[in-house]
């Protein structure tokens, strides 16, 4: 049970003060009856606003095709962000909708967004070794020797003392590769190639754990069941 005004504010409908006005205006029903009690305790499934059930009261889990050019932080000074792709109401929710890990501004592809912080922790923890697949184009021909180097668990990134966990490198064409990582360090794919004297020209994430981006258009998203990852166990 939650306070009605708090519930509406947390789901991004309006401020708590505005919720009082919405209730006073008769816009909110609880179990089919117009309510006049904005502070009353309610079950989300019983509430309607303007006749419609509440918007995702149990949380959001979204698979987004992040385009190049958007950042994953909420900080305005970093430029346009991926949250600008979402409906206004979702951007006002508490807890805040955030990305599961990050893709850098110049990287496109599969990005998960959610308001479930426990899920963010679980999916980003190196302990859980969630595989992420990236497609990279490079500025020079790839040497086959990079395959065992990436797999070795010995590759050191500039400025770090702990080598990268073993990663899978598949050379698909002389300057085209697929890399599978089970960790997610800052700019990791770009820095792994940089450690071998190679510059990544384009980077795209195609898979995250059991999920594949598929044909989803850039800037589009689709909803996943909130218990999607529970069901995978
Ligand atoms: N590696 C990178 O270099 N950038 C990303 O966004 C993700 C992995």
mmCIF file of C-alpha atoms and ligand atoms in Angstrom:
data_model
loop_
_atom_site.group_PDB
_atom_site.id
_atom_site.type_symbol
_atom_site.label_atom_id
_atom_site.label_comp_id
_atom_site.label_asym_id
_atom_site.label_seq_id
_atom_site.Cartn_x
_atom_site.Cartn_y
_atom_site.Cartn_z
ATOM 1 C CA UNK A 1 0.000 0.000 0.000
ATOM 2 C CA UNK A 2 1.296 3.437 -0.876
ATOM 3 C CA UNK A 3 0.007 6.970 -0.467
ATOM 4 C CA UNK A 4 -1.944 7.923 -3.575
ATOM 5 C CA UNK A 5 -0.197 11.291 -4.062
ATOM 6 C CA UNK A 6 3.221 9.664 -3.592
ATOM 7 C CA UNK A 7 2.339 6.896 -6.022
ATOM 8 C CA UNK A 8 1.284 9.320 -8.761
ATOM 9 C CA UNK A 9 4.392 11.446 -8.208
ATOM 10 C CA UNK A 10 6.695 8.396 -8.282
ATOM 11 C CA UNK A 11 5.126 7.166 -11.511
ATOM 12 C CA UNK A 12 5.810 10.545 -13.117
ATOM 13 C CA UNK A 13 2.220 11.755 -13.439
ATOM 14 C CA UNK A 14 2.582 14.984 -11.507
ATOM 15 C CA UNK A 15 3.992 16.440 -8.306
ATOM 16 C CA UNK A 16 2.429 15.449 -4.983
ATOM 17 C CA UNK A 17 0.845 18.889 -4.780
ATOM 18 C CA UNK A 18 -0.627 18.521 -8.268
ATOM 19 C CA UNK A 19 -1.908 15.068 -7.269
ATOM 20 C CA UNK A 20 -4.088 16.781 -4.669
ATOM 21 C CA UNK A 21 -5.529 18.983 -7.431
ATOM 22 C CA UNK A 22 -6.095 15.993 -9.711
ATOM 23 C CA UNK A 23 -7.942 14.187 -6.912
ATOM 24 C CA UNK A 24 -9.984 17.292 -6.089
ATOM 25 C CA UNK A 25 -10.922 17.549 -9.769
ATOM 26 C CA UNK A 26 -12.322 13.997 -9.659
ATOM 27 C CA UNK A 27 -9.785 12.591 -12.117
ATOM 28 C CA UNK A 28 -8.696 9.702 -9.908
ATOM 29 C CA UNK A 29 -10.662 6.599 -8.963
ATOM 30 C CA UNK A 30 -9.829 3.813 -6.528
ATOM 31 C CA UNK A 31 -11.634 0.512 -7.164
ATOM 32 C CA UNK A 32 -14.032 2.300 -9.476
ATOM 33 C CA UNK A 33 -15.013 5.088 -7.057
ATOM 34 C CA UNK A 34 -13.897 8.702 -7.419
ATOM 35 C CA UNK A 35 -11.679 9.429 -4.424
ATOM 36 C CA UNK A 36 -11.252 12.682 -2.503
ATOM 37 C CA UNK A 37 -8.349 11.396 -0.384
ATOM 38 C CA UNK A 38 -4.996 12.106 -2.037
ATOM 39 C CA UNK A 39 -3.152 10.878 1.084
ATOM 40 C CA UNK A 40 -5.013 7.585 1.366
ATOM 41 C CA UNK A 41 -3.166 4.277 1.129
ATOM 42 C CA UNK A 42 -3.868 2.454 -2.124
ATOM 43 C CA UNK A 43 -2.829 -0.568 -4.153
ATOM 44 C CA UNK A 44 -1.550 0.592 -7.554
ATOM 45 C CA UNK A 45 -3.708 -1.893 -9.456
ATOM 46 C CA UNK A 46 -6.882 -0.333 -7.968
ATOM 47 C CA UNK A 47 -6.133 3.189 -9.235
ATOM 48 C CA UNK A 48 -7.261 4.814 -12.489
ATOM 49 C CA UNK A 49 -6.374 8.286 -13.722
ATOM 50 C CA UNK A 50 -8.816 9.750 -16.228
ATOM 51 C CA UNK A 51 -10.220 6.244 -16.507
ATOM 52 C CA UNK A 52 -6.905 4.592 -17.437
ATOM 53 C CA UNK A 53 -4.920 2.104 -15.341
ATOM 54 C CA UNK A 54 -1.592 3.365 -13.966
ATOM 55 C CA UNK A 55 1.422 3.395 -16.251
ATOM 56 C CA UNK A 56 3.755 0.455 -15.395
ATOM 57 C CA UNK A 57 3.286 0.558 -11.607
ATOM 58 C CA UNK A 58 5.543 -2.508 -11.184
ATOM 59 C CA UNK A 59 8.556 -0.998 -12.940
ATOM 60 C CA UNK A 60 10.072 -0.548 -16.379
ATOM 61 C CA UNK A 61 12.555 -2.666 -18.302
ATOM 62 C CA UNK A 62 13.312 -1.444 -21.809
ATOM 63 C CA UNK A 63 15.547 -2.652 -24.604
ATOM 64 C CA UNK A 64 16.719 0.431 -26.526
ATOM 65 C CA UNK A 65 18.622 0.767 -29.783
ATOM 66 C CA UNK A 66 21.000 3.536 -28.751
ATOM 67 C CA UNK A 67 22.111 5.612 -31.714
ATOM 68 C CA UNK A 68 25.556 7.182 -31.960
ATOM 69 C CA UNK A 69 25.571 10.698 -30.470
ATOM 70 C CA UNK A 70 23.577 10.188 -27.266
ATOM 71 C CA UNK A 71 25.125 9.743 -23.816
ATOM 72 C CA UNK A 72 23.937 7.461 -21.004
ATOM 73 C CA UNK A 73 24.375 9.950 -18.141
ATOM 74 C CA UNK A 74 21.550 12.108 -16.847
ATOM 75 C CA UNK A 75 23.812 15.167 -16.656
ATOM 76 C CA UNK A 76 22.624 17.822 -19.106
ATOM 77 C CA UNK A 77 26.111 19.246 -19.519
ATOM 78 C CA UNK A 78 27.210 15.951 -21.161
ATOM 79 C CA UNK A 79 24.802 16.617 -24.056
ATOM 80 C CA UNK A 80 21.688 14.881 -25.381
ATOM 81 C CA UNK A 81 21.002 11.619 -23.585
ATOM 82 C CA UNK A 82 19.249 8.322 -24.260
ATOM 83 C CA UNK A 83 16.451 9.215 -21.840
ATOM 84 C CA UNK A 84 15.306 11.863 -24.320
ATOM 85 C CA UNK A 85 14.024 8.921 -26.428
ATOM 86 C CA UNK A 86 11.471 8.016 -23.735
ATOM 87 C CA UNK A 87 8.020 9.412 -22.994
ATOM 88 C CA UNK A 88 8.095 12.438 -20.702
ATOM 89 C CA UNK A 89 6.263 10.639 -17.908
ATOM 90 C CA UNK A 90 8.887 7.883 -17.715
ATOM 91 C CA UNK A 91 11.609 10.491 -17.454
ATOM 92 C CA UNK A 92 9.958 11.904 -14.323
ATOM 93 C CA UNK A 93 9.692 8.584 -12.473
ATOM 94 C CA UNK A 94 11.230 7.792 -9.094
ATOM 95 C CA UNK A 95 13.249 5.656 -8.808
ATOM 96 C CA UNK A 96 14.839 7.132 -11.925
ATOM 97 C CA UNK A 97 15.071 5.124 -15.130
ATOM 98 C CA UNK A 98 18.798 4.494 -15.714
ATOM 99 C CA UNK A 99 20.933 2.453 -18.077
ATOM 100 C CA UNK A 100 22.268 -0.992 -17.224
ATOM 101 C CA UNK A 101 25.932 -0.142 -17.635
ATOM 102 C CA UNK A 102 26.791 2.395 -20.313
ATOM 103 C CA UNK A 103 27.569 2.676 -23.967
ATOM 104 C CA UNK A 104 29.833 5.598 -24.834
ATOM 105 C CA UNK A 105 28.561 8.465 -26.959
ATOM 106 C CA UNK A 106 30.135 7.090 -30.150
ATOM 107 C CA UNK A 107 28.863 3.536 -29.643
ATOM 108 C CA UNK A 108 25.487 2.322 -30.896
ATOM 109 C CA UNK A 109 23.415 -0.722 -30.126
ATOM 110 C CA UNK A 110 21.630 -2.662 -27.440
ATOM 111 C CA UNK A 111 21.139 -0.785 -24.195
ATOM 112 C CA UNK A 112 18.871 -1.768 -21.329
ATOM 113 C CA UNK A 113 17.077 0.889 -19.307
ATOM 114 C CA UNK A 114 15.282 0.192 -16.049
ATOM 115 C CA UNK A 115 14.118 1.679 -12.777
ATOM 116 C CA UNK A 116 15.049 -1.549 -10.927
ATOM 117 C CA UNK A 117 18.339 -0.794 -9.177
ATOM 118 C CA UNK A 118 18.804 -4.390 -7.954
ATOM 119 C CA UNK A 119 18.638 -5.542 -11.561
ATOM 120 C CA UNK A 120 21.230 -2.942 -12.607
ATOM 121 C CA UNK A 121 23.579 -4.223 -9.927
ATOM 122 C CA UNK A 122 23.058 -7.841 -10.831
ATOM 123 C CA UNK A 123 23.530 -7.379 -14.573
ATOM 124 C CA UNK A 124 26.587 -5.127 -14.286
ATOM 125 C CA UNK A 125 28.416 -7.067 -11.580
ATOM 126 C CA UNK A 126 31.515 -8.778 -13.061
ATOM 127 C CA UNK A 127 30.700 -11.654 -10.721
ATOM 128 C CA UNK A 128 27.718 -12.610 -12.874
ATOM 129 C CA UNK A 129 29.751 -12.609 -16.116
ATOM 130 C CA UNK A 130 26.882 -11.496 -18.359
ATOM 131 C CA UNK A 131 28.229 -11.802 -21.937
ATOM 132 C CA UNK A 132 28.006 -8.694 -24.116
ATOM 133 C CA UNK A 133 28.775 -8.880 -27.836
ATOM 134 C CA UNK A 134 30.239 -5.911 -29.736
ATOM 135 C CA UNK A 135 30.897 -5.507 -33.429
ATOM 136 C CA UNK A 136 33.915 -3.300 -34.143
ATOM 137 C CA UNK A 137 35.462 -1.913 -37.294
ATOM 138 C CA UNK A 138 39.160 -1.123 -37.046
ATOM 139 C CA UNK A 139 41.687 1.184 -38.689
ATOM 140 C CA UNK A 140 44.050 -1.633 -39.699
ATOM 141 C CA UNK A 141 44.078 -5.306 -40.530
ATOM 142 C CA UNK A 142 43.767 -7.506 -37.468
ATOM 143 C CA UNK A 143 46.507 -9.965 -36.655
ATOM 144 C CA UNK A 144 45.311 -13.484 -35.745
ATOM 145 C CA UNK A 145 47.608 -13.186 -32.721
ATOM 146 C CA UNK A 146 45.041 -10.893 -31.111
ATOM 147 C CA UNK A 147 42.650 -13.827 -30.679
ATOM 148 C CA UNK A 148 44.751 -15.654 -28.052
ATOM 149 C CA UNK A 149 45.806 -12.319 -26.504
ATOM 150 C CA UNK A 150 42.159 -11.302 -25.909
ATOM 151 C CA UNK A 151 41.426 -14.803 -24.549
ATOM 152 C CA UNK A 152 44.475 -14.897 -22.277
ATOM 153 C CA UNK A 153 43.215 -12.890 -19.313
ATOM 154 C CA UNK A 154 46.570 -11.034 -19.536
ATOM 155 C CA UNK A 155 45.606 -7.972 -21.580
ATOM 156 C CA UNK A 156 46.335 -4.813 -19.582
ATOM 157 C CA UNK A 157 44.534 -1.556 -20.281
ATOM 158 C CA UNK A 158 46.444 1.729 -20.070
ATOM 159 C CA UNK A 159 46.410 3.036 -16.504
ATOM 160 C CA UNK A 160 45.104 -0.212 -14.971
ATOM 161 C CA UNK A 161 46.878 -2.887 -12.968
ATOM 162 C CA UNK A 162 44.275 -5.665 -13.184
ATOM 163 C CA UNK A 163 44.286 -7.428 -16.570
ATOM 164 C CA UNK A 164 41.039 -7.851 -18.482
ATOM 165 C CA UNK A 165 39.063 -11.032 -17.954
ATOM 166 C CA UNK A 166 39.330 -13.461 -20.877
ATOM 167 C CA UNK A 167 37.392 -12.130 -23.880
ATOM 168 C CA UNK A 168 36.450 -13.750 -27.170
ATOM 169 C CA UNK A 169 37.652 -12.097 -30.374
ATOM 170 C CA UNK A 170 36.310 -13.325 -33.691
ATOM 171 C CA UNK A 171 37.924 -11.821 -36.794
ATOM 172 C CA UNK A 172 35.111 -11.588 -39.333
ATOM 173 C CA UNK A 173 37.013 -9.676 -42.021
ATOM 174 C CA UNK A 174 40.482 -8.056 -42.009
ATOM 175 C CA UNK A 175 39.108 -4.910 -40.270
ATOM 176 C CA UNK A 176 35.880 -6.229 -38.792
ATOM 177 C CA UNK A 177 35.600 -8.100 -35.496
ATOM 178 C CA UNK A 178 33.129 -9.387 -32.919
ATOM 179 C CA UNK A 179 34.226 -9.139 -29.297
ATOM 180 C CA UNK A 180 32.473 -10.844 -26.391
ATOM 181 C CA UNK A 181 33.143 -9.408 -22.929
ATOM 182 C CA UNK A 182 31.917 -10.526 -19.527
ATOM 183 C CA UNK A 183 32.903 -7.315 -17.767
ATOM 184 C CA UNK A 184 32.236 -3.678 -18.549
ATOM 185 C CA UNK A 185 35.126 -1.337 -17.851
ATOM 186 C CA UNK A 186 35.196 2.241 -19.067
ATOM 187 C CA UNK A 187 35.492 2.257 -22.912
ATOM 188 C CA UNK A 188 36.725 -1.311 -22.610
ATOM 189 C CA UNK A 189 36.556 -2.478 -26.233
ATOM 190 C CA UNK A 190 38.210 0.683 -27.557
ATOM 191 C CA UNK A 191 40.919 0.417 -24.893
ATOM 192 C CA UNK A 192 41.546 -3.295 -25.503
ATOM 193 C CA UNK A 193 42.212 -2.603 -29.164
ATOM 194 C CA UNK A 194 44.186 0.527 -28.295
ATOM 195 C CA UNK A 195 46.445 -1.654 -26.101
ATOM 196 C CA UNK A 196 47.336 -3.543 -29.296
ATOM 197 C CA UNK A 197 47.931 -0.379 -31.362
ATOM 198 C CA UNK A 198 44.585 -0.550 -33.145
ATOM 199 C CA UNK A 199 41.926 2.168 -33.259
ATOM 200 C CA UNK A 200 38.239 1.299 -33.194
ATOM 201 C CA UNK A 201 36.419 3.264 -35.896
ATOM 202 C CA UNK A 202 32.859 2.109 -35.196
ATOM 203 C CA UNK A 203 31.448 0.121 -32.300
ATOM 204 C CA UNK A 204 28.029 -1.466 -31.960
ATOM 205 C CA UNK A 205 26.601 -3.775 -29.290
ATOM 206 C CA UNK A 206 24.429 -6.519 -30.748
ATOM 207 C CA UNK A 207 23.790 -8.745 -27.711
ATOM 208 C CA UNK A 208 23.423 -8.395 -23.978
ATOM 209 C CA UNK A 209 23.123 -11.716 -22.141
ATOM 210 C CA UNK A 210 20.241 -13.628 -23.730
ATOM 211 C CA UNK A 211 19.006 -10.524 -25.587
ATOM 212 C CA UNK A 212 19.652 -9.636 -29.217
ATOM 213 C CA UNK A 213 19.042 -6.219 -30.787
ATOM 214 C CA UNK A 214 17.789 -7.750 -34.033
ATOM 215 C CA UNK A 215 15.918 -5.455 -36.405
ATOM 216 C CA UNK A 216 14.928 -2.837 -33.836
ATOM 217 C CA UNK A 217 15.458 0.566 -35.504
ATOM 218 C CA UNK A 218 17.914 3.096 -34.046
ATOM 219 C CA UNK A 219 16.257 5.321 -31.384
ATOM 220 C CA UNK A 220 13.484 2.733 -30.896
ATOM 221 C CA UNK A 221 12.809 0.667 -27.833
ATOM 222 C CA UNK A 222 10.674 -2.245 -26.837
ATOM 223 C CA UNK A 223 9.442 -3.267 -23.438
ATOM 224 C CA UNK A 224 10.564 -6.446 -21.736
ATOM 225 C CA UNK A 225 8.566 -8.152 -18.979
ATOM 226 C CA UNK A 226 9.806 -6.768 -15.674
ATOM 227 C CA UNK A 227 10.698 -10.320 -14.570
ATOM 228 C CA UNK A 228 12.492 -11.154 -17.835
ATOM 229 C CA UNK A 229 15.810 -11.954 -16.149
ATOM 230 C CA UNK A 230 14.155 -13.821 -13.276
ATOM 231 C CA UNK A 231 12.649 -16.156 -15.848
ATOM 232 C CA UNK A 232 16.084 -16.827 -17.362
ATOM 233 C CA UNK A 233 17.449 -18.356 -14.167
HETATM 234 N N1 LIG B 1 33.472 -0.610 -24.970
HETATM 235 C C1 LIG B 1 33.636 0.650 -25.423
HETATM 236 O O1 LIG B 1 34.735 1.050 -25.797
HETATM 237 N N2 LIG B 1 32.566 1.452 -25.449
HETATM 238 C C2 LIG B 1 31.350 1.063 -25.063
HETATM 239 O O2 LIG B 1 30.403 1.838 -25.129
HETATM 240 C C3 LIG B 1 31.194 -0.253 -24.602
HETATM 241 C C4 LIG B 1 32.271 -1.073 -24.554
#
